[in-house]
PDB file of C-alpha atoms in Angstrom:
ATOM      1  CA  UNK A  76      76.159  83.299  89.445  1.00 73.00           C
ATOM      2  CA  UNK A  77      73.227  80.977  90.042  1.00 82.00           C
ATOM      3  CA  UNK A  78      75.147  79.116  92.773  1.00 93.00           C
ATOM      4  CA  UNK A  79      73.873  75.565  93.270  1.00 96.00           C
ATOM      5  CA  UNK A  80      70.765  74.588  91.333  1.00 97.00           C
ATOM      6  CA  UNK A  81      68.660  71.454  91.701  1.00 98.00           C
ATOM      7  CA  UNK A  82      65.903  69.926  89.611  1.00 97.00           C
ATOM      8  CA  UNK A  83      63.156  69.015  90.117  1.00 97.00           C
ATOM      9  CA  UNK A  84      61.890  70.964  93.138  1.00 96.00           C
ATOM     10  CA  UNK A  85      59.130  68.440  93.868  1.00 96.00           C
ATOM     11  CA  UNK A  86      58.540  64.859  92.795  1.00 97.00           C
ATOM     12  CA  UNK A  87      56.075  62.109  93.644  1.00 97.00           C
ATOM     13  CA  UNK A  88      57.048  58.541  92.746  1.00 97.00           C
ATOM     14  CA  UNK A  89      55.377  55.198  93.135  1.00 97.00           C
ATOM     15  CA  UNK A  90      57.285  52.399  94.849  1.00 98.00           C
ATOM     16  CA  UNK A  91      59.650  50.764  92.390  1.00 97.00           C
ATOM     17  CA  UNK A  92      59.915  53.709  89.996  1.00 97.00           C
ATOM     18  CA  UNK A  93      63.282  55.241  89.214  1.00 97.00           C
ATOM     19  CA  UNK A  94      64.392  58.816  88.857  1.00 97.00           C
ATOM     20  CA  UNK A  95      67.457  61.031  88.750  1.00 97.00           C
ATOM     21  CA  UNK A  96      67.890  64.195  90.771  1.00 98.00           C
ATOM     22  CA  UNK A  97      70.045  66.765  89.015  1.00 97.00           C
ATOM     23  CA  UNK A  98      72.474  69.198  90.623  1.00 98.00           C
ATOM     24  CA  UNK A  99      74.759  71.787  89.071  1.00 97.00           C
ATOM     25  CA  UNK A 100      77.034  74.506  90.419  1.00 96.00           C
ATOM     26  CA  UNK A 101      78.664  77.385  88.586  1.00 94.00           C
ATOM     27  CA  UNK A 102      81.182  78.397  91.264  1.00 92.00           C
ATOM     28  CA  UNK A 103      84.056  76.219  89.988  1.00 91.00           C
ATOM     29  CA  UNK A 104      83.927  74.150  93.179  1.00 91.00           C
ATOM     30  CA  UNK A 105      85.734  70.834  93.329  1.00 89.00           C
ATOM     31  CA  UNK A 106      83.714  68.930  95.914  1.00 91.00           C
ATOM     32  CA  UNK A 107      80.014  68.182  95.703  1.00 94.00           C
ATOM     33  CA  UNK A 108      77.665  66.378  98.077  1.00 95.00           C
ATOM     34  CA  UNK A 109      74.227  64.828  98.290  1.00 97.00           C
ATOM     35  CA  UNK A 110      72.328  64.889 101.589  1.00 97.00           C
ATOM     36  CA  UNK A 111      68.914  63.829 102.738  1.00 97.00           C
ATOM     37  CA  UNK A 112      67.078  65.602 105.538  1.00 96.00           C
ATOM     38  CA  UNK A 113      64.395  63.890 107.592  1.00 93.00           C
ATOM     39  CA  UNK A 114      62.543  65.222 110.646  1.00 86.00           C
ATOM     40  CA  UNK A 115      64.561  64.676 113.820  1.00 80.00           C
ATOM     41  CA  UNK A 116      67.498  63.186 111.889  1.00 82.00           C
ATOM     42  CA  UNK A 117      69.311  66.213 110.605  1.00 85.00           C
ATOM     43  CA  UNK A 118      71.249  66.231 107.359  1.00 93.00           C
ATOM     44  CA  UNK A 119      72.775  62.878 106.466  1.00 94.00           C
ATOM     45  CA  UNK A 120      75.392  62.468 103.761  1.00 94.00           C
ATOM     46  CA  UNK A 121      74.447  60.041 100.995  1.00 97.00           C
ATOM     47  CA  UNK A 122      77.405  60.367  98.605  1.00 96.00           C
ATOM     48  CA  UNK A 123      80.074  62.903  97.871  1.00 93.00           C
ATOM     49  CA  UNK A 124      82.556  63.651  95.133  1.00 94.00           C
ATOM     50  CA  UNK A 125      85.902  65.259  95.911  1.00 89.00           C
ATOM     51  CA  UNK A 126      86.625  65.924  92.245  1.00 89.00           C
ATOM     52  CA  UNK A 127      85.443  65.123  88.750  1.00 90.00           C
ATOM     53  CA  UNK A 128      85.539  61.368  88.193  1.00 89.00           C
ATOM     54  CA  UNK A 129      85.577  60.366  91.861  1.00 92.00           C
ATOM     55  CA  UNK A 130      82.717  59.469  94.173  1.00 95.00           C
ATOM     56  CA  UNK A 131      82.561  58.051  97.692  1.00 93.00           C
ATOM     57  CA  UNK A 132      79.853  56.705  99.945  1.00 95.00           C
ATOM     58  CA  UNK A 133      78.599  58.718 102.842  1.00 92.00           C
ATOM     59  CA  UNK A 134      76.553  57.695 105.851  1.00 91.00           C
ATOM     60  CA  UNK A 135      73.423  56.405 104.048  1.00 96.00           C
ATOM     61  CA  UNK A 136      74.304  55.286 100.480  1.00 97.00           C
ATOM     62  CA  UNK A 137      72.061  52.217 100.181  1.00 97.00           C
ATOM     63  CA  UNK A 138      69.451  52.532  97.444  1.00 97.00           C
ATOM     64  CA  UNK A 139      71.247  55.357  95.658  1.00 98.00           C
ATOM     65  CA  UNK A 140      73.810  55.802  92.909  1.00 97.00           C
ATOM     66  CA  UNK A 141      75.617  58.940  91.809  1.00 98.00           C
ATOM     67  CA  UNK A 142      77.408  60.306  88.768  1.00 97.00           C
ATOM     68  CA  UNK A 143      79.878  63.173  88.668  1.00 96.00           C
ATOM     69  CA  UNK A 144      79.337  64.001  85.036  1.00 85.00           C
ATOM     70  CA  UNK A 145      81.826  66.866  84.973  1.00 95.00           C
ATOM     71  CA  UNK A 146      83.056  69.510  87.369  1.00 94.00           C
ATOM     72  CA  UNK A 147      79.711  71.296  87.371  1.00 96.00           C
ATOM     73  CA  UNK A 148      77.213  68.449  87.646  1.00 97.00           C
ATOM     74  CA  UNK A 149      76.552  65.749  90.232  1.00 98.00           C
ATOM     75  CA  UNK A 150      73.432  63.614  89.863  1.00 98.00           C
ATOM     76  CA  UNK A 151      71.716  61.253  92.304  1.00 98.00           C
ATOM     77  CA  UNK A 152      69.761  58.266  91.026  1.00 98.00           C
ATOM     78  CA  UNK A 153      67.140  56.173  92.766  1.00 97.00           C
ATOM     79  CA  UNK A 154      66.911  52.917  90.833  1.00 94.00           C
ATOM     80  CA  UNK A 155      63.874  51.489  92.623  1.00 96.00           C
ATOM     81  CA  UNK A 156      62.246  54.005  94.924  1.00 97.00           C
ATOM     82  CA  UNK A 157      60.965  52.932  98.338  1.00 97.00           C
ATOM     83  CA  UNK A 158      58.723  54.804 100.804  1.00 97.00           C
ATOM     84  CA  UNK A 159      61.741  55.057 103.164  1.00 96.00           C
ATOM     85  CA  UNK A 160      63.336  57.355 100.584  1.00 97.00           C
ATOM     86  CA  UNK A 161      60.661  59.979 101.091  1.00 97.00           C
ATOM     87  CA  UNK A 162      62.736  62.959 102.161  1.00 97.00           C
ATOM     88  CA  UNK A 163      64.121  66.342 101.224  1.00 97.00           C
ATOM     89  CA  UNK A 164      67.307  66.014  99.188  1.00 98.00           C
ATOM     90  CA  UNK A 165      69.940  68.725  99.178  1.00 98.00           C
ATOM     91  CA  UNK A 166      72.953  69.052  96.949  1.00 98.00           C
ATOM     92  CA  UNK A 167      75.930  71.101  98.144  1.00 95.00           C
ATOM     93  CA  UNK A 168      79.372  72.140  96.966  1.00 93.00           C
ATOM     94  CA  UNK A 169      82.573  73.336  98.608  1.00 88.00           C
ATOM     95  CA  UNK A 170      85.300  75.687  97.364  1.00 83.00           C
ATOM     96  CA  UNK A 171      88.732  74.219  96.518  1.00 76.00           C
ATOM     97  CA  UNK A 172      90.703  72.625  99.329  1.00 65.00           C
ATOM     98  CA  UNK A 173      92.142  74.894 101.964  1.00 58.00           C
ATOM     99  CA  UNK A 174      89.320  74.927 104.463  1.00 57.00           C
ATOM    100  CA  UNK A 175      87.312  75.729 106.380  1.00 56.00           C
ATOM    101  CA  UNK A 176      85.034  73.857 103.997  1.00 68.00           C
ATOM    102  CA  UNK A 177      82.006  76.093 103.957  1.00 81.00           C
ATOM    103  CA  UNK A 178      79.275  74.328 101.984  1.00 89.00           C
ATOM    104  CA  UNK A 179      76.835  76.035  99.645  1.00 92.00           C
ATOM    105  CA  UNK A 180      73.479  74.322  99.294  1.00 96.00           C
ATOM    106  CA  UNK A 181      70.937  74.078  96.523  1.00 97.00           C
ATOM    107  CA  UNK A 182      67.235  74.767  97.216  1.00 97.00           C
ATOM    108  CA  UNK A 183      66.380  71.097  97.677  1.00 97.00           C
ATOM    109  CA  UNK A 184      64.139  68.480  96.065  1.00 97.00           C
ATOM    110  CA  UNK A 185      61.103  67.303  98.003  1.00 97.00           C
ATOM    111  CA  UNK A 186      60.508  63.663  97.128  1.00 97.00           C
ATOM    112  CA  UNK A 187      57.514  61.587  98.157  1.00 97.00           C
ATOM    113  CA  UNK A 188      57.402  57.860  97.442  1.00 97.00           C
ATOM    114  CA  UNK A 189      53.975  56.279  97.752  1.00 96.00           C
TER     115      UNK A 189
ATOM    116  CA  UNK B 295      75.878  58.951 121.187  1.00 66.00           C
ATOM    117  CA  UNK B 296      75.386  61.375 118.297  1.00 76.00           C
ATOM    118  CA  UNK B 297      78.504  63.052 116.951  1.00 87.00           C
ATOM    119  CA  UNK B 298      76.914  66.474 117.233  1.00 92.00           C
ATOM    120  CA  UNK B 299      74.164  67.097 119.751  1.00 93.00           C
ATOM    121  CA  UNK B 300      71.862  70.065 120.057  1.00 94.00           C
ATOM    122  CA  UNK B 301      68.800  70.860 122.122  1.00 90.00           C
ATOM    123  CA  UNK B 302      66.015  70.725 119.497  1.00 89.00           C
ATOM    124  CA  UNK B 303      63.963  73.379 121.288  1.00 87.00           C
ATOM    125  CA  UNK B 304      61.734  75.050 120.396  1.00 92.00           C
ATOM    126  CA  UNK B 305      62.993  78.217 121.999  1.00 94.00           C
ATOM    127  CA  UNK B 306      60.248  80.844 122.045  1.00 96.00           C
ATOM    128  CA  UNK B 307      61.839  84.159 122.858  1.00 96.00           C
ATOM    129  CA  UNK B 308      60.353  87.706 122.973  1.00 97.00           C
ATOM    130  CA  UNK B 309      61.654  90.226 120.492  1.00 98.00           C
ATOM    131  CA  UNK B 310      64.636  92.143 121.842  1.00 98.00           C
ATOM    132  CA  UNK B 311      65.736  89.397 124.223  1.00 97.00           C
ATOM    133  CA  UNK B 312      69.065  87.590 124.246  1.00 97.00           C
ATOM    134  CA  UNK B 313      69.128  83.883 123.531  1.00 96.00           C
ATOM    135  CA  UNK B 314      71.946  81.342 123.598  1.00 95.00           C
ATOM    136  CA  UNK B 315      72.299  77.832 122.209  1.00 91.00           C
ATOM    137  CA  UNK B 316      74.918  75.238 122.966  1.00 93.00           C
ATOM    138  CA  UNK B 317      76.076  72.304 120.920  1.00 95.00           C
ATOM    139  CA  UNK B 318      78.376  69.449 121.954  1.00 96.00           C
ATOM    140  CA  UNK B 319      80.543  67.339 119.682  1.00 94.00           C
ATOM    141  CA  UNK B 320      82.064  63.950 120.405  1.00 92.00           C
ATOM    142  CA  UNK B 321      84.996  63.780 117.976  1.00 87.00           C
ATOM    143  CA  UNK B 322      88.057  65.393 119.555  1.00 85.00           C
ATOM    144  CA  UNK B 323      89.674  65.506 116.080  1.00 83.00           C
ATOM    145  CA  UNK B 324      87.112  68.074 114.972  1.00 84.00           C
ATOM    146  CA  UNK B 325      88.898  71.076 113.583  1.00 82.00           C
ATOM    147  CA  UNK B 326      86.410  73.481 112.034  1.00 87.00           C
ATOM    148  CA  UNK B 327      83.120  74.612 113.469  1.00 92.00           C
ATOM    149  CA  UNK B 328      80.166  76.467 112.004  1.00 93.00           C
ATOM    150  CA  UNK B 329      76.696  77.682 112.687  1.00 96.00           C
ATOM    151  CA  UNK B 330      74.262  77.364 109.785  1.00 96.00           C
ATOM    152  CA  UNK B 331      70.798  78.851 109.647  1.00 97.00           C
ATOM    153  CA  UNK B 332      67.885  77.076 107.978  1.00 96.00           C
ATOM    154  CA  UNK B 333      64.575  78.811 107.351  1.00 96.00           C
ATOM    155  CA  UNK B 334      61.416  76.743 107.074  1.00 92.00           C
ATOM    156  CA  UNK B 335      61.421  74.675 103.849  1.00 90.00           C
ATOM    157  CA  UNK B 336      64.642  76.306 102.672  1.00 94.00           C
ATOM    158  CA  UNK B 337      68.246  75.204 102.317  1.00 96.00           C
ATOM    159  CA  UNK B 338      70.838  75.657 105.092  1.00 96.00           C
ATOM    160  CA  UNK B 339      73.031  78.735 104.783  1.00 95.00           C
ATOM    161  CA  UNK B 340      76.242  79.554 106.604  1.00 92.00           C
ATOM    162  CA  UNK B 341      75.641  81.982 109.452  1.00 95.00           C
ATOM    163  CA  UNK B 342      79.181  82.123 110.782  1.00 93.00           C
ATOM    164  CA  UNK B 343      82.333  80.123 111.312  1.00 90.00           C
ATOM    165  CA  UNK B 344      83.466  79.605 114.898  1.00 91.00           C
ATOM    166  CA  UNK B 345      87.073  80.431 115.717  1.00 84.00           C
ATOM    167  CA  UNK B 346      89.096  79.316 118.724  1.00 86.00           C
ATOM    168  CA  UNK B 347      89.263  82.825 120.128  1.00 86.00           C
ATOM    169  CA  UNK B 348      85.548  83.377 119.688  1.00 87.00           C
ATOM    170  CA  UNK B 349      84.106  85.731 117.130  1.00 92.00           C
ATOM    171  CA  UNK B 350      81.363  88.243 116.741  1.00 94.00           C
ATOM    172  CA  UNK B 351      79.287  89.309 113.750  1.00 93.00           C
ATOM    173  CA  UNK B 352      76.898  92.077 114.616  1.00 96.00           C
ATOM    174  CA  UNK B 353      74.365  90.728 117.087  1.00 97.00           C
ATOM    175  CA  UNK B 354      75.761  87.197 116.863  1.00 97.00           C
ATOM    176  CA  UNK B 355      78.599  85.830 118.978  1.00 97.00           C
ATOM    177  CA  UNK B 356      80.082  82.349 118.607  1.00 96.00           C
ATOM    178  CA  UNK B 357      82.340  80.655 121.154  1.00 95.00           C
ATOM    179  CA  UNK B 358      84.345  77.436 121.094  1.00 95.00           C
ATOM    180  CA  UNK B 359      85.407  75.449 124.148  1.00 93.00           C
ATOM    181  CA  UNK B 360      87.735  72.673 122.982  1.00 92.00           C
ATOM    182  CA  UNK B 361      88.362  71.297 126.468  1.00 92.00           C
ATOM    183  CA  UNK B 362      84.668  70.629 127.007  1.00 93.00           C
ATOM    184  CA  UNK B 363      83.968  70.036 123.309  1.00 93.00           C
ATOM    185  CA  UNK B 364      81.138  72.458 122.853  1.00 93.00           C
ATOM    186  CA  UNK B 365      80.335  75.520 120.804  1.00 95.00           C
ATOM    187  CA  UNK B 366      77.790  78.197 121.537  1.00 96.00           C
ATOM    188  CA  UNK B 367      75.828  80.849 119.683  1.00 97.00           C
ATOM    189  CA  UNK B 368      74.534  83.994 121.370  1.00 97.00           C
ATOM    190  CA  UNK B 369      71.999  86.241 119.687  1.00 97.00           C
ATOM    191  CA  UNK B 370      71.498  89.697 121.212  1.00 98.00           C
ATOM    192  CA  UNK B 371      68.570  92.040 120.642  1.00 98.00           C
ATOM    193  CA  UNK B 372      66.694  89.308 118.778  1.00 98.00           C
ATOM    194  CA  UNK B 373      64.588  90.235 115.751  1.00 98.00           C
ATOM    195  CA  UNK B 374      61.534  88.558 114.277  1.00 97.00           C
ATOM    196  CA  UNK B 375      63.690  87.694 111.266  1.00 97.00           C
ATOM    197  CA  UNK B 376      65.951  85.581 113.501  1.00 98.00           C
ATOM    198  CA  UNK B 377      63.221  82.927 113.665  1.00 98.00           C
ATOM    199  CA  UNK B 378      64.770  79.845 112.071  1.00 97.00           C
ATOM    200  CA  UNK B 379      66.460  76.560 112.865  1.00 96.00           C
ATOM    201  CA  UNK B 380      70.133  76.869 113.792  1.00 97.00           C
ATOM    202  CA  UNK B 381      72.385  73.971 112.839  1.00 96.00           C
ATOM    203  CA  UNK B 382      75.649  73.223 114.599  1.00 95.00           C
ATOM    204  CA  UNK B 383      78.230  71.810 112.174  1.00 93.00           C
ATOM    205  CA  UNK B 384      81.695  70.348 112.726  1.00 91.00           C
ATOM    206  CA  UNK B 385      84.450  69.207 110.415  1.00 85.00           C
ATOM    207  CA  UNK B 386      87.235  66.778 111.182  1.00 77.00           C
ATOM    208  CA  UNK B 387      90.780  67.852 110.360  1.00 66.00           C
ATOM    209  CA  UNK B 388      91.757  66.925 106.813  1.00 65.00           C
ATOM    210  CA  UNK B 389      88.284  65.688 105.962  1.00 70.00           C
ATOM    211  CA  UNK B 390      86.014  67.645 103.677  1.00 72.00           C
ATOM    212  CA  UNK B 391      82.866  66.079 105.088  1.00 81.00           C
ATOM    213  CA  UNK B 392      80.754  68.052 107.535  1.00 87.00           C
ATOM    214  CA  UNK B 393      78.729  66.567 110.380  1.00 90.00           C
ATOM    215  CA  UNK B 394      75.466  68.341 111.106  1.00 92.00           C
ATOM    216  CA  UNK B 395      73.500  68.535 114.312  1.00 93.00           C
ATOM    217  CA  UNK B 396      69.737  68.131 114.107  1.00 93.00           C
ATOM    218  CA  UNK B 397      69.213  71.812 114.781  1.00 94.00           C
ATOM    219  CA  UNK B 398      67.678  74.100 117.387  1.00 95.00           C
ATOM    220  CA  UNK B 399      64.428  75.748 116.452  1.00 95.00           C
ATOM    221  CA  UNK B 400      64.064  79.401 117.466  1.00 97.00           C
ATOM    222  CA  UNK B 401      60.883  81.467 117.283  1.00 97.00           C
ATOM    223  CA  UNK B 402      60.979  85.157 118.117  1.00 97.00           C
ATOM    224  CA  UNK B 403      57.666  86.393 119.485  1.00 97.00           C
ATOM    225  CA  UNK B 404      56.495  89.971 118.833  1.00 95.00           C
TER     226      UNK B 404
END
């Protein structure tokens, strides 16, 4: 199993450009998550999806949209990138309900917006 | 007040020493507790879950104090490979979302 995979690993955007971060998991997990990690801020939840076809906002959803394409894939889209979105983005997934909700993370995407 | 608070460190500890971190949480409805480890420029990985009775995994011991709302991690006989950032994580009952602390940075010195 590859676990959780993310593409791209690195990306530089200019202000106003758009892009989609891809995430896929092959562990048959139901729930998937998108986080951003900034120095001194810890991991902050952007959006999550409890199952295929459902998505919910997390702590910092503004400026982002998501798509749960199927059980395996959960993408994050920046429609008009801003310098404040410079961050490391992690995707994660969780095994089916029953707790204790251990999350498995992808390797991250390092995004710089200039 | 942050939901999960940790001393950011850094803790610089000689190899072979014992080191302990604490973490406090504010939500009394928190039900599940974890320690994650994050190496520099890598993703977080689960180190261990924290159970009410306390639990041990090799050189690592985790404790939970519900009355005072804190969890702790003790590392004995520290190794150079223990150098990392340790994230305290809590989960509210019935909620799949996890709340992460900002992490405690540990460096083991030869």
